[in-house]
Amino acid sequence: MEEQILLSYVVPHDDFTRAGEASSDVKAKLKMLGADPAVVRKVAIAMYEGEINMVIHAKGGKIEVEISPEKVKMILADVGPGIPDIELAMKAGYSTAPDEVRSLGFGAGMGLPNMKKYSDDMKIETELGVGTTITMIVNM
């Protein structure tokens, strides 16, 4: 792969039937490009966790993915409530997911910790009442 590939996805609000479509598509494209299976796995997990968070906590959003020979950069921007306490939200097991979401098997409080664990670099920008943008990088 010599050039950069740009992908864009819209994540609908509160639609668990479509949650994961974007991360599955990126995973398939990386496999098709012959990316290292370890990179494919990290990207798929990190992006899926972010995608699910957008469905659970935000009013949906947009994911931009840049694939280059050096890295995969994922920018997840939502129009949600923002994260009041990032440090607390990063603690494994902490969740603000409602009971109906937990009854579906989501909301265990591992989203942000897994996003950090499976990306080589992660930056969170959040504004209460406006939304959150998370940028993750996985090196090739």
PDB file of C-alpha atoms in Angstrom:
ATOM      1  CA  MET A   1       0.000   0.000   0.000  1.00  0.00           C
ATOM      2  CA  GLU A   2       1.570   3.229  -1.153  1.00  0.00           C
ATOM      3  CA  GLU A   3      -1.157   5.758  -0.691  1.00  0.00           C
ATOM      4  CA  GLN A   4      -3.526   6.860   1.998  1.00  0.00           C
ATOM      5  CA  ILE A   5      -7.061   5.464   2.141  1.00  0.00           C
ATOM      6  CA  LEU A   6      -9.807   7.609   3.692  1.00  0.00           C
ATOM      7  CA  LEU A   7     -13.026   6.073   4.963  1.00  0.00           C
ATOM      8  CA  SER A   8     -16.043   7.729   6.541  1.00  0.00           C
ATOM      9  CA  TYR A   9     -18.933   6.216   8.491  1.00  0.00           C
ATOM     10  CA  VAL A  10     -22.080   7.543  10.131  1.00  0.00           C
ATOM     11  CA  VAL A  11     -22.963   5.840  13.420  1.00  0.00           C
ATOM     12  CA  PRO A  12     -26.702   5.987  14.091  1.00  0.00           C
ATOM     13  CA  HIS A  13     -27.994   6.722  17.575  1.00  0.00           C
ATOM     14  CA  ASP A  14     -29.435   3.896  19.652  1.00  0.00           C
ATOM     15  CA  ASP A  15     -29.268   1.292  16.835  1.00  0.00           C
ATOM     16  CA  PHE A  16     -27.635  -1.826  18.269  1.00  0.00           C
ATOM     17  CA  THR A  17     -28.502  -3.819  15.140  1.00  0.00           C
ATOM     18  CA  ARG A  18     -26.073  -1.700  13.078  1.00  0.00           C
ATOM     19  CA  ALA A  19     -23.474  -1.146  15.798  1.00  0.00           C
ATOM     20  CA  GLY A  20     -20.201  -2.642  14.682  1.00  0.00           C
ATOM     21  CA  GLU A  21     -20.752  -2.222  10.937  1.00  0.00           C
ATOM     22  CA  ALA A  22     -18.051   0.425  10.570  1.00  0.00           C
ATOM     23  CA  SER A  23     -15.425  -1.502  12.541  1.00  0.00           C
ATOM     24  CA  SER A  24     -16.269  -4.692  10.606  1.00  0.00           C
ATOM     25  CA  ASP A  25     -15.829  -2.842   7.318  1.00  0.00           C
ATOM     26  CA  VAL A  26     -12.447  -1.420   8.345  1.00  0.00           C
ATOM     27  CA  LYS A  27     -11.362  -4.866   9.554  1.00  0.00           C
ATOM     28  CA  ALA A  28     -12.282  -6.387   6.167  1.00  0.00           C
ATOM     29  CA  LYS A  29     -10.455  -3.641   4.265  1.00  0.00           C
ATOM     30  CA  LEU A  30      -7.300  -4.034   6.374  1.00  0.00           C
ATOM     31  CA  LYS A  31      -7.349  -7.800   5.782  1.00  0.00           C
ATOM     32  CA  MET A  32      -7.774  -7.193   2.051  1.00  0.00           C
ATOM     33  CA  LEU A  33      -4.771  -4.853   2.129  1.00  0.00           C
ATOM     34  CA  GLY A  34      -2.705  -7.575   3.812  1.00  0.00           C
ATOM     35  CA  ALA A  35      -2.224  -5.740   7.109  1.00  0.00           C
ATOM     36  CA  ASP A  36      -0.594  -7.630   9.972  1.00  0.00           C
ATOM     37  CA  PRO A  37      -3.303  -9.679  11.789  1.00  0.00           C
ATOM     38  CA  ALA A  38      -2.245  -8.143  15.121  1.00  0.00           C
ATOM     39  CA  VAL A  39      -2.864  -4.638  13.691  1.00  0.00           C
ATOM     40  CA  VAL A  40      -6.216  -5.727  12.250  1.00  0.00           C
ATOM     41  CA  ARG A  41      -7.265  -7.096  15.652  1.00  0.00           C
ATOM     42  CA  LYS A  42      -6.214  -3.952  17.560  1.00  0.00           C
ATOM     43  CA  VAL A  43      -8.009  -1.645  15.116  1.00  0.00           C
ATOM     44  CA  ALA A  44     -11.164  -3.776  15.109  1.00  0.00           C
ATOM     45  CA  ILE A  45     -11.394  -3.917  18.910  1.00  0.00           C
ATOM     46  CA  ALA A  46     -10.558  -0.243  19.537  1.00  0.00           C
ATOM     47  CA  MET A  47     -12.932   1.000  16.860  1.00  0.00           C
ATOM     48  CA  TYR A  48     -15.762  -1.367  17.856  1.00  0.00           C
ATOM     49  CA  GLU A  49     -15.581  -0.192  21.477  1.00  0.00           C
ATOM     50  CA  GLY A  50     -15.750   3.422  20.318  1.00  0.00           C
ATOM     51  CA  GLU A  51     -18.603   2.689  17.960  1.00  0.00           C
ATOM     52  CA  ILE A  52     -20.620   0.999  20.722  1.00  0.00           C
ATOM     53  CA  ASN A  53     -19.947   3.950  23.049  1.00  0.00           C
ATOM     54  CA  MET A  54     -21.364   6.290  20.386  1.00  0.00           C
ATOM     55  CA  VAL A  55     -24.530   4.201  20.162  1.00  0.00           C
ATOM     56  CA  ILE A  56     -24.955   3.899  23.954  1.00  0.00           C
ATOM     57  CA  HIS A  57     -23.930   7.321  25.248  1.00  0.00           C
ATOM     58  CA  ALA A  58     -24.216   9.767  22.358  1.00  0.00           C
ATOM     59  CA  LYS A  59     -26.732  10.736  19.737  1.00  0.00           C
ATOM     60  CA  GLY A  60     -24.667   8.878  17.173  1.00  0.00           C
ATOM     61  CA  GLY A  61     -21.796  10.460  15.331  1.00  0.00           C
ATOM     62  CA  LYS A  62     -19.212  10.080  12.620  1.00  0.00           C
ATOM     63  CA  ILE A  63     -16.048   8.019  12.272  1.00  0.00           C
ATOM     64  CA  GLU A  64     -13.233   9.014   9.932  1.00  0.00           C
ATOM     65  CA  VAL A  65     -10.508   6.442   9.270  1.00  0.00           C
ATOM     66  CA  GLU A  66      -7.182   7.146   7.588  1.00  0.00           C
ATOM     67  CA  ILE A  67      -5.161   4.096   6.556  1.00  0.00           C
ATOM     68  CA  SER A  68      -1.557   4.723   5.542  1.00  0.00           C
ATOM     69  CA  PRO A  69       1.521   2.490   5.303  1.00  0.00           C
ATOM     70  CA  GLU A  70       2.594   3.765   8.758  1.00  0.00           C
ATOM     71  CA  LYS A  71      -0.632   3.749  10.773  1.00  0.00           C
ATOM     72  CA  VAL A  72      -4.388   3.549  11.039  1.00  0.00           C
ATOM     73  CA  LYS A  73      -5.872   6.742  12.465  1.00  0.00           C
ATOM     74  CA  MET A  74      -9.468   6.668  13.701  1.00  0.00           C
ATOM     75  CA  ILE A  75     -11.340   9.857  14.595  1.00  0.00           C
ATOM     76  CA  LEU A  76     -14.643   9.222  16.364  1.00  0.00           C
ATOM     77  CA  ALA A  77     -16.739  12.367  16.811  1.00  0.00           C
ATOM     78  CA  ASP A  78     -20.092  12.224  18.567  1.00  0.00           C
ATOM     79  CA  VAL A  79     -22.816  14.678  19.452  1.00  0.00           C
ATOM     80  CA  GLY A  80     -23.370  13.377  22.951  1.00  0.00           C
ATOM     81  CA  PRO A  81     -23.419  14.797  26.437  1.00  0.00           C
ATOM     82  CA  GLY A  82     -19.621  14.870  26.786  1.00  0.00           C
ATOM     83  CA  ILE A  83     -17.614  13.087  29.461  1.00  0.00           C
ATOM     84  CA  PRO A  84     -17.786  14.881  32.830  1.00  0.00           C
ATOM     85  CA  ASP A  85     -14.811  13.047  34.377  1.00  0.00           C
ATOM     86  CA  ILE A  86     -12.393  11.445  31.895  1.00  0.00           C
ATOM     87  CA  GLU A  87     -10.200   9.956  34.634  1.00  0.00           C
ATOM     88  CA  LEU A  88     -13.205   8.192  36.186  1.00  0.00           C
ATOM     89  CA  ALA A  89     -14.509   7.106  32.766  1.00  0.00           C
ATOM     90  CA  MET A  90     -11.118   5.485  32.037  1.00  0.00           C
ATOM     91  CA  LYS A  91     -11.418   3.186  35.064  1.00  0.00           C
ATOM     92  CA  ALA A  92     -12.235  -0.403  34.109  1.00  0.00           C
ATOM     93  CA  GLY A  93     -15.756  -1.288  35.179  1.00  0.00           C
ATOM     94  CA  TYR A  94     -17.035   2.292  35.536  1.00  0.00           C
ATOM     95  CA  SER A  95     -20.152   2.777  33.434  1.00  0.00           C
ATOM     96  CA  THR A  96     -22.974   5.258  33.042  1.00  0.00           C
ATOM     97  CA  ALA A  97     -24.908   2.943  30.698  1.00  0.00           C
ATOM     98  CA  PRO A  98     -28.598   2.634  31.538  1.00  0.00           C
ATOM     99  CA  ASP A  99     -30.027  -0.691  32.754  1.00  0.00           C
ATOM    100  CA  GLU A 100     -31.769  -1.436  29.442  1.00  0.00           C
ATOM    101  CA  VAL A 101     -28.388  -1.230  27.669  1.00  0.00           C
ATOM    102  CA  ARG A 102     -26.751  -3.471  30.272  1.00  0.00           C
ATOM    103  CA  SER A 103     -29.557  -6.010  29.797  1.00  0.00           C
ATOM    104  CA  LEU A 104     -28.423  -6.284  26.155  1.00  0.00           C
ATOM    105  CA  GLY A 105     -24.922  -7.216  27.294  1.00  0.00           C
ATOM    106  CA  PHE A 106     -23.331  -3.798  26.778  1.00  0.00           C
ATOM    107  CA  GLY A 107     -22.215  -1.109  29.212  1.00  0.00           C
ATOM    108  CA  ALA A 108     -19.723  -3.105  31.294  1.00  0.00           C
ATOM    109  CA  GLY A 109     -17.419  -0.112  31.621  1.00  0.00           C
ATOM    110  CA  MET A 110     -14.626  -1.499  29.436  1.00  0.00           C
ATOM    111  CA  GLY A 111     -15.125   0.713  26.350  1.00  0.00           C
ATOM    112  CA  LEU A 112     -12.622   3.501  27.011  1.00  0.00           C
ATOM    113  CA  PRO A 113     -10.100   1.239  28.822  1.00  0.00           C
ATOM    114  CA  ASN A 114     -10.128  -1.179  25.861  1.00  0.00           C
ATOM    115  CA  MET A 115      -9.843   1.671  23.371  1.00  0.00           C
ATOM    116  CA  LYS A 116      -6.704   2.827  25.163  1.00  0.00           C
ATOM    117  CA  LYS A 117      -5.348  -0.729  25.562  1.00  0.00           C
ATOM    118  CA  TYR A 118      -5.722  -1.602  21.869  1.00  0.00           C
ATOM    119  CA  SER A 119      -4.482   1.678  20.379  1.00  0.00           C
ATOM    120  CA  ASP A 120      -0.899   2.921  20.340  1.00  0.00           C
ATOM    121  CA  ASP A 121      -2.034   6.475  20.990  1.00  0.00           C
ATOM    122  CA  MET A 122      -5.372   7.882  22.144  1.00  0.00           C
ATOM    123  CA  LYS A 123      -6.542  11.442  22.705  1.00  0.00           C
ATOM    124  CA  ILE A 124      -9.916  12.459  24.140  1.00  0.00           C
ATOM    125  CA  GLU A 125     -11.415  15.902  23.567  1.00  0.00           C
ATOM    126  CA  THR A 126     -14.757  16.467  25.227  1.00  0.00           C
ATOM    127  CA  GLU A 127     -17.097  19.347  25.919  1.00  0.00           C
ATOM    128  CA  LEU A 128     -20.146  18.927  28.130  1.00  0.00           C
ATOM    129  CA  GLY A 129     -23.380  19.342  26.205  1.00  0.00           C
ATOM    130  CA  VAL A 130     -21.520  19.386  22.856  1.00  0.00           C
ATOM    131  CA  GLY A 131     -19.853  16.023  22.371  1.00  0.00           C
ATOM    132  CA  THR A 132     -16.651  14.031  22.413  1.00  0.00           C
ATOM    133  CA  THR A 133     -13.971  13.429  19.807  1.00  0.00           C
ATOM    134  CA  ILE A 134     -11.598  10.525  20.341  1.00  0.00           C
ATOM    135  CA  THR A 135      -8.576  10.094  18.109  1.00  0.00           C
ATOM    136  CA  MET A 136      -6.867   6.709  18.168  1.00  0.00           C
ATOM    137  CA  ILE A 137      -3.782   5.568  16.288  1.00  0.00           C
ATOM    138  CA  VAL A 138      -2.647   2.010  15.700  1.00  0.00           C
ATOM    139  CA  ASN A 139       0.812   1.763  14.163  1.00  0.00           C
ATOM    140  CA  MET A 140       1.250  -0.614  11.243  1.00  0.00           C
TER     141      MET A 140
END
